[in-house]
Amino acid sequence: MTQGTLIIGYGTRAGDLTAILDTQAARLRARGRRNVRIAYFRVSEPSIPEALSAMAAEGIDDVLAVPYYIAEGTITREFIPGKLGISGSAGVADVDGRPVRIAIAPAFNRTRVLTGIVFDRIAGAGGTFDDGILLIGHGTRDPASENTRVVAMNAERVRRAGYRRVAHAFNEFNQPSIRAAMRGLAESGAERIIVVPLFIANGVHLGEEVPEQLGIPPYSEGGTVDVGLYEKELEQHHHSRAADLAATVPVWDATALDALTEAVRSVSDWAAEHSCSPVGGIEAVVSRGDDALAISVDGPGSDIVVTGSLPYGGRAEAVVTIPNGSHELAHRMYHAMDRDGFVIHQSHEDLHHHHHEDPVRTGRTVDIVYTRPVGADPRLLELIDSEIAEFGGERRPDHPSNHIARNEPFRSQVHKGEQ
Amino acid sequence: MSKATLIIGYGTRSGNLEEILETQADRLRARGRGDVRIAYYRISSPSIEDALRQMAADGVDEVLAMPYYIAEGTLTHELIPQKIGIIGNDGMAEVDGRRIHVRIAPAFGRSRALTGIVFDRVADAGATFDDGVLLVGHGTRDPTSENTRVISMNAERLSKAGFRHVAHAFNDYNEPTVRSAMRILTENGVGRVVVVPMFIADGIHLGHDITAQLGIPAHSAGGTVDVSLYNLKYVPAPGIDDESYVHDDRGCGNGNLRQITGNVQGWSEYSGPRLENAVEIVANWAAKRYGGLDGEIAAVVTVGGEQLRIVADSGGVRREGGIAANGAGRIVFGSTLRTFDGELAHKMYHALENASIGCIIDQDLAAIHQDSKDHKVEIVLTRPVGADPRLVEIMDARIAEFDGE
């Protein structure tokens, strides 16, 4: 049997996940681990089925799949096995007619390695035992997810090390909210709060959503914030309502059509993965004069349907309706369209119905130090290296000079992001 | 009872050792490892003695001392215990009339954590298995030091992982030198060498000494170097602890000798496998360079009427005939490759020279040496290993053990 390792990341549009996984995979290859590949659950390429097909085509028939995830959950227990073509954590998949044995390693979960990284982030920020420490998790609606437990457990470990003001919070879905946790820390007398995101990589969550809730600039490393900000919750994640987005399409062409279709698809997929029910359809209507084209999807998992026609060229107006959708979906759609060059008529603020206009000013401030996510740390890679060793993966056992023509460069992977 | 941890560094005048140890101590403190202090063997402060006096004054009576050193040696076995005032790695020190129980942890030594860091330095430098990798150690005059063993063991681990051109060298005291290791790597046709210093921190050794021997700017992270630099042989002038360099008078001309000949001085049972290895090295190199072998590379040895032929072609390496006798004989080392060029002749010359079969080659290297004016090697000098968080985890585990957790 020929062994291989498939590292599986969630996928990202704008973050540094792919650079992180490329680096970690190159480090494994340097250790002599053979056939190390990367795949993504969504958005980024290659997809899990694409990567598996390519591995099978190369004759790899014994695969250790390593979900590069903070915590176990429905994604690691069901969706990833589903995309790999097995059920449970081990099995034999039929890949293009070839049987491929697959075993799925656990997510990082409760490992002390994550805690070690958290401690080092705090130390790197010059933390003292009097500083507030806020661990932030992704949050989940998935009852099977370990995310909330992993984050809470790490907070407990930090507390036991001697920190007097430790809290944890979730970006979405779960309590405590970031603002509630910040409020509690400020009330406990913390003047300086070190925020450690238990996330793999940078992206929209860490770059925009978390800073917004903390009250620091997007993509920043911290700031000074009046604690009055934390007295009101952000509404964005807590109300469901119909949402319409109106936007101008500067040039209606095939690229714009693809981008809008992809935006509808990604929001619909996201709704399916996050069980955002009740969810109706999503419809995007693009028009110019009497011509109109509609891109619609009935519900999560349904096919995208395009009806009507609109000749390419010139400006067009788009209206996206999410009839029974949650505000979260509108928010997702906003960011999806924003990235693709559509000029959205609502402001981000409109969408959120923020109370930014009159935050309570107390005159008391906290200094926030916002640290990096954990995914790039070499200790995570040592964990995977041990998983591969346990899986039975041998390092190249034979001295390379015994073979005349073997060439397996891995440099291309390392610097892919920089070229 | 009050416990404390004392991290002991060597000391530095201009390097970043102090910054590294402060960072690592902070990381331990962040883990709730209570009383963590730092001392230095020399130059930097506080000294070991001063740190101990302070601990005695603070009522500490149990200390775990952790030498932050790559390898064990007389420094960790004797000199540090001496400064602490104990013998061996566990004892009672008397400090200003107070008794402190001190235990000394081992240096990082053969830990796989160091190897993991080396692998990551190599990977992060974007190395392929065809690039050269040079591990550089401090070197030592101390016969009890593990430094040379730790360095060569890590080089061996890199080879086992699949790197084809791995060498190790020492900045001082031990062979191979950095220059000779670079000479061998570049003679093997390597165009890029990732240099990993197995040092704790930056300082004079890394910033000046090693960069000078590599031929890259001081305090730089690498550069492109003409390989003729490595033909400079280091010759210490007798009785003077100074360095002077003389040029090895290897002329470089153009020429494509298809065949090298020579006298073999003392053929023995070991010579056959060594020669086979040399042929294989050349064949591997040629297969890579030319995308396969379109002919043969062969060595033919005759001793006392017996003949051994070692032939490499696209099917691999095979032996024909054999020599039972010991003694003197002749060797012919040639190639029928259509793609033959001066680089291959050069490669063959050095492979035979380095084969350790006691061969005196008839030809002058100048006759076959490819013009090396354009023979450059790209060097990437990576950071020292001391700041890595994995070393904190090792210390954390030792403190946990010390604390009886």
Tab-separated table of N, CA and C in Angstrom, chain B residues 300-348:
chain	number	residue	atom	x	y	z
B	300	VAL	N	37.046	0.655	-13.715
B	300	VAL	CA	37.667	-0.656	-13.905
B	300	VAL	C	38.980	-0.686	-13.122
B	301	VAL	N	39.084	-1.641	-12.198
B	301	VAL	CA	40.285	-1.746	-11.373
B	301	VAL	C	40.964	-3.072	-11.674
B	302	THR	N	42.281	-3.005	-11.816
B	302	THR	CA	43.043	-4.241	-12.031
B	302	THR	C	44.105	-4.348	-10.934
B	303	VAL	N	44.055	-5.459	-10.206
B	303	VAL	CA	45.061	-5.722	-9.167
B	303	VAL	C	45.532	-7.166	-9.327
B	304	GLY	N	46.829	-7.307	-9.576
B	304	GLY	CA	47.419	-8.651	-9.666
B	304	GLY	C	46.679	-9.583	-10.615
B	305	GLY	N	46.303	-9.079	-11.787
B	305	GLY	CA	45.676	-9.933	-12.791
B	305	GLY	C	44.178	-10.128	-12.600
B	306	GLU	N	43.614	-9.680	-11.451
B	306	GLU	CA	42.163	-9.755	-11.273
B	306	GLU	C	41.544	-8.405	-11.613
B	307	GLN	N	40.283	-8.461	-12.036
B	307	GLN	CA	39.653	-7.221	-12.454
B	307	GLN	C	38.255	-7.073	-11.860
B	308	LEU	N	37.952	-5.845	-11.432
B	308	LEU	CA	36.606	-5.508	-10.957
B	308	LEU	C	36.082	-4.370	-11.813
B	309	ARG	N	34.891	-4.580	-12.366
B	309	ARG	CA	34.255	-3.511	-13.142
B	309	ARG	C	32.990	-3.085	-12.408
B	310	ILE	N	32.843	-1.798	-12.172
B	310	ILE	CA	31.610	-1.266	-11.583
B	310	ILE	C	30.990	-0.356	-12.637
B	311	VAL	N	29.794	-0.728	-13.054
B	311	VAL	CA	29.182	-0.035	-14.181
B	311	VAL	C	27.823	0.534	-13.772
B	312	ALA	N	27.623	1.808	-14.049
B	312	ALA	CA	26.310	2.420	-13.810
B	312	ALA	C	25.711	2.805	-15.147
B	313	ASP	N	24.454	2.446	-15.350
B	313	ASP	CA	23.733	2.941	-16.516
B	313	ASP	C	22.279	3.134	-16.120
B	314	SER	N	21.392	3.268	-17.098
B	314	SER	CA	20.008	3.599	-16.751
B	314	SER	C	19.339	2.479	-15.946
B	315	GLY	N	19.939	1.290	-15.959
B	315	GLY	CA	19.367	0.175	-15.206
B	315	GLY	C	19.825	0.111	-13.755
B	316	GLY	N	20.780	0.967	-13.378
B	316	GLY	CA	21.268	0.931	-12.003
B	316	GLY	C	22.775	0.712	-11.983
B	317	VAL	N	23.268	0.260	-10.832
B	317	VAL	CA	24.707	0.039	-10.681
B	317	VAL	C	24.947	-1.450	-10.525
B	318	ARG	N	25.923	-1.984	-11.252
B	318	ARG	CA	26.220	-3.423	-11.108
B	318	ARG	C	27.726	-3.648	-11.033
B	319	ARG	N	28.093	-4.762	-10.403
B	319	ARG	CA	29.506	-5.138	-10.292
B	319	ARG	C	29.759	-6.330	-11.185
B	320	GLU	N	30.893	-6.314	-11.857
B	320	GLU	CA	31.294	-7.468	-12.661
B	320	GLU	C	32.693	-7.856	-12.231
B	321	GLY	N	32.949	-9.152	-12.140
B	321	GLY	CA	34.258	-9.631	-11.733
B	321	GLY	C	34.491	-9.376	-10.254
B	322	GLY	N	35.743	-9.427	-9.846
B	322	GLY	CA	36.041	-9.207	-8.442
B	322	GLY	C	37.521	-9.339	-8.205
B	323	ILE	N	37.970	-8.738	-7.094
B	323	ILE	CA	39.393	-8.788	-6.763
B	323	ILE	C	39.534	-9.356	-5.363
B	324	ALA	N	40.181	-10.501	-5.256
B	324	ALA	CA	40.375	-11.113	-3.944
B	324	ALA	C	41.671	-10.602	-3.317
B	325	ALA	N	42.625	-10.248	-4.186
B	325	ALA	CA	43.957	-9.889	-3.694
B	325	ALA	C	43.965	-8.510	-3.055
B	326	ASN	N	44.946	-8.277	-2.188
B	326	ASN	CA	45.214	-6.948	-1.675
B	326	ASN	C	46.475	-6.439	-2.359
B	327	GLY	N	46.598	-5.113	-2.418
B	327	GLY	CA	47.846	-4.594	-2.964
B	327	GLY	C	47.635	-3.472	-3.939
B	328	ALA	N	48.637	-3.212	-4.751
B	328	ALA	CA	48.617	-2.064	-5.649
B	328	ALA	C	48.067	-2.451	-7.006
B	329	GLY	N	47.457	-1.461	-7.689
B	329	GLY	CA	46.924	-1.739	-9.018
B	329	GLY	C	46.640	-0.459	-9.769
B	330	ARG	N	45.859	-0.606	-10.831
B	330	ARG	CA	45.523	0.546	-11.677
B	330	ARG	C	44.009	0.707	-11.745
B	331	ILE	N	43.594	1.944	-11.951
B	331	ILE	CA	42.161	2.191	-12.119
B	331	ILE	C	41.925	3.065	-13.346
B	332	VAL	N	40.843	2.761	-14.037
B	332	VAL	CA	40.364	3.626	-15.125
B	332	VAL	C	38.925	3.974	-14.788
B	333	PHE	N	38.625	5.253	-14.801
B	333	PHE	CA	37.283	5.713	-14.459
B	333	PHE	C	36.801	6.561	-15.627
B	334	GLY	N	35.799	6.084	-16.333
B	334	GLY	CA	35.406	6.794	-17.544
B	334	GLY	C	33.907	6.774	-17.766
B	335	SER	N	33.522	7.439	-18.845
B	335	SER	CA	32.099	7.526	-19.141
B	335	SER	C	31.859	7.527	-20.634
B	336	THR	N	30.785	6.866	-21.025
B	336	THR	CA	30.391	6.891	-22.434
B	336	THR	C	29.139	7.736	-22.633
B	337	LEU	N	28.776	8.515	-21.637
B	337	LEU	CA	27.549	9.324	-21.765
B	337	LEU	C	27.670	10.271	-22.957
B	338	ARG	N	26.604	10.335	-23.755
B	338	ARG	CA	26.620	11.287	-24.857
B	338	ARG	C	26.560	12.714	-24.315
B	339	THR	N	25.950	12.830	-23.144
B	339	THR	CA	25.783	14.162	-22.569
B	339	THR	C	27.017	14.617	-21.768
B	340	PHE	N	28.083	13.869	-21.875
B	340	PHE	CA	29.297	14.155	-21.104
B	340	PHE	C	29.754	15.612	-21.271
B	341	ASP	N	30.146	16.215	-20.202
B	341	ASP	CA	30.726	17.552	-20.289
B	341	ASP	C	31.760	17.758	-19.172
B	342	GLY	N	32.332	18.936	-19.149
B	342	GLY	CA	33.385	19.219	-18.182
B	342	GLY	C	32.917	19.096	-16.749
B	343	GLU	N	31.635	19.404	-16.523
B	343	GLU	CA	31.108	19.298	-15.161
B	343	GLU	C	31.144	17.852	-14.680
B	344	LEU	N	30.842	16.938	-15.610
B	344	LEU	CA	30.848	15.525	-15.216
B	344	LEU	C	32.283	15.062	-14.950
B	345	ALA	N	33.215	15.528	-15.801
B	345	ALA	CA	34.620	15.169	-15.597
B	345	ALA	C	35.080	15.654	-14.224
B	346	HIS	N	34.693	16.850	-13.916
B	346	HIS	CA	35.014	17.468	-12.642
B	346	HIS	C	34.445	16.636	-11.494
B	347	LYS	N	33.187	16.269	-11.680
B	347	LYS	CA	32.482	15.484	-10.666
B	347	LYS	C	33.178	14.131	-10.458
B	348	MET	N	33.563	13.507	-11.576
B	348	MET	CA	34.208	12.193	-11.499
B	348	MET	C	35.549	12.302	-10.792
